[in-house]
CSV table of C-alpha atoms in Angstrom, one decimal:
chain,number,residue,atom,x,y,z
A,209,MET,CA,125.5,98.0,92.6
A,210,SER,CA,126.8,95.2,90.5
A,211,LYS,CA,129.1,92.5,91.8
A,212,LEU,CA,131.8,94.0,89.5
A,213,THR,CA,131.7,97.4,91.2
A,214,LEU,CA,132.0,95.8,94.6
A,215,SER,CA,135.0,93.7,93.6
A,216,PRO,CA,138.6,94.1,94.8
A,217,ALA,CA,139.9,94.9,91.3
A,218,TRP,CA,137.3,97.6,90.8
A,219,LYS,CA,138.0,99.1,94.2
A,220,ALA,CA,141.7,99.2,93.4
A,221,LEU,CA,141.1,100.9,90.1
A,222,ALA,CA,138.8,103.4,91.8
A,223,ALA,CA,141.5,104.2,94.4
A,224,HIS,CA,144.1,104.6,91.6
A,225,ARG,CA,141.7,107.0,89.8
A,226,GLU,CA,141.7,109.2,92.9
A,227,LYS,CA,145.5,109.3,92.8
A,228,ILE,CA,145.8,110.1,89.1
A,229,ALA,CA,142.9,112.5,88.8
A,230,ALA,CA,145.0,115.5,89.7
A,231,ALA,CA,147.6,114.7,87.0
A,232,SER,CA,147.7,117.0,84.0
A,233,LEU,CA,148.1,115.6,80.5
A,234,ALA,CA,150.9,118.1,79.9
A,235,GLY,CA,152.7,116.8,83.0
A,236,LEU,CA,152.2,113.2,82.0
A,237,PHE,CA,153.7,113.9,78.5
A,238,ALA,CA,156.5,115.9,80.0
A,239,ALA,CA,157.4,113.0,82.4
A,240,ASP,CA,157.3,110.3,79.6
A,241,ALA,CA,158.7,111.1,76.2
A,242,SER,CA,157.5,107.8,74.8
A,243,ARG,CA,154.0,108.2,76.2
A,244,ALA,CA,152.2,108.4,72.8
A,245,GLY,CA,153.9,105.2,71.7
A,246,ARG,CA,153.3,103.3,74.9
A,247,PHE,CA,149.7,104.2,75.3
A,248,SER,CA,148.4,103.7,71.7
A,249,ILE,CA,147.7,100.7,69.5
A,250,GLU,CA,147.1,100.2,65.8
A,251,ALA,CA,145.2,97.5,64.0
A,252,GLY,CA,145.1,97.9,60.3
A,253,GLU,CA,143.9,101.5,59.6
A,254,LEU,CA,142.5,102.0,63.1
A,255,MET,CA,144.5,103.7,65.8
A,256,LEU,CA,143.4,103.8,69.4
A,257,ASP,CA,145.3,106.6,71.2
A,258,TYR,CA,144.6,106.6,74.9
A,259,SER,CA,147.8,108.6,75.7
A,260,LYS,CA,145.6,111.7,75.9
A,261,HIS,CA,143.7,110.3,78.9
A,262,ARG,CA,144.8,110.1,82.5
A,263,VAL,CA,146.3,106.6,82.3
A,264,ASP,CA,149.7,105.3,83.3
A,265,ALA,CA,151.3,101.8,83.5
A,266,GLU,CA,149.5,101.2,86.9
A,267,THR,CA,146.2,102.1,85.3
A,268,MET,CA,146.8,99.5,82.5
A,269,ARG,CA,147.9,96.9,85.1
A,270,LEU,CA,144.7,97.5,87.1
A,271,LEU,CA,142.5,97.4,84.0
A,272,ALA,CA,144.1,94.0,83.0
A,273,ALA,CA,143.4,92.7,86.6
A,274,LEU,CA,139.8,93.8,86.3
A,275,ALA,CA,139.4,92.1,83.0
A,276,ALA,CA,141.0,88.9,84.4
A,277,GLN,CA,138.8,89.0,87.5
A,278,ALA,CA,135.7,89.4,85.3
A,279,GLN,CA,136.8,86.5,83.2
A,280,LEU,CA,136.7,88.6,80.1
A,281,PRO,CA,138.4,86.2,77.7
A,282,GLY,CA,135.9,83.5,78.6
A,283,TRP,CA,133.0,85.9,78.0
A,284,VAL,CA,134.5,86.9,74.6
A,285,ALA,CA,134.8,83.3,73.6
A,286,ARG,CA,131.2,82.6,74.7
A,287,MET,CA,130.1,85.7,72.6
A,288,PHE,CA,131.9,84.4,69.5
A,289,ALA,CA,130.4,80.9,70.1
A,290,GLY,CA,126.9,82.3,70.0
A,291,ASP,CA,126.1,81.4,73.6
A,292,ARG,CA,123.2,83.0,75.4
A,293,ILE,CA,125.1,85.5,77.4
A,294,ASN,CA,122.5,88.3,77.3
A,295,SER,CA,120.9,87.4,80.7
A,296,THR,CA,118.2,90.1,80.4
A,297,GLU,CA,116.7,88.6,77.2
A,298,ALA,CA,118.1,85.1,77.6
A,299,ARG,CA,119.6,85.1,74.1
A,300,ALA,CA,122.9,85.3,72.2
A,301,VAL,CA,124.2,88.9,72.0
A,302,LEU,CA,125.0,88.7,68.2
A,303,HIS,CA,127.3,91.8,68.4
A,304,VAL,CA,129.9,90.1,66.2
A,305,ALA,CA,127.3,88.9,63.7
A,306,LEU,CA,125.5,92.2,63.5
A,307,ARG,CA,128.7,94.2,62.8
A,308,SER,CA,130.5,91.9,60.4
A,309,GLY,CA,130.3,91.7,56.7
A,310,GLU,CA,128.6,88.8,55.0
A,311,THR,CA,131.8,87.6,53.6
A,312,ARG,CA,133.8,87.8,56.8
A,313,PHE,CA,131.5,85.9,59.2
A,314,PRO,CA,131.2,82.2,58.7
A,315,GLU,CA,127.8,80.5,58.3
A,316,SER,CA,129.1,78.0,60.9
A,317,PHE,CA,128.5,80.6,63.6
A,318,ASP,CA,125.5,79.0,65.2
A,319,VAL,CA,122.8,81.0,67.1
A,320,ASP,CA,120.0,78.8,68.3
A,321,GLY,CA,120.4,76.4,65.4
A,322,ARG,CA,120.5,79.1,62.8
A,323,GLY,CA,123.6,80.5,61.0
A,324,ALA,CA,124.7,84.0,61.9
A,325,ARG,CA,123.8,85.4,58.5
A,326,ARG,CA,120.2,84.3,58.9
A,327,ALA,CA,120.1,85.5,62.5
A,328,ARG,CA,121.6,88.8,61.5
A,329,LYS,CA,119.0,89.2,58.8
A,330,HIS,CA,116.2,88.9,61.4
A,331,ALA,CA,117.9,91.1,64.1
A,332,PRO,CA,118.6,94.5,62.6
A,333,LEU,CA,120.6,97.2,64.5
A,334,ARG,CA,118.5,99.8,66.1
A,335,GLY,CA,119.2,103.6,66.5
């Protein structure tokens, strides 16, 4: 098991999952008329609707606690900085460079002394 799955935040989330597992979506919607608005988010033309999953305010609080415990904001910053956070292959992950358009991703994104455009050109997506 990973350190994450042994952590207090993970265990709290797992315990909560046991409590909410029996809840029906119909019951969750009936109990909260604003559920669809509270458990969805839009960014541009993309909408993420997680209201149709067994989540509640406590689930979201526990997920935020897990992210904080895992130091997620720091890892995201390291990913965007091109740091070598892929510990298996000892390299930068390049997720943001591989999935961005040439015009949207700055050449200043540095990966081992190469700009992201050049690194992306030599690291195609697979399957």
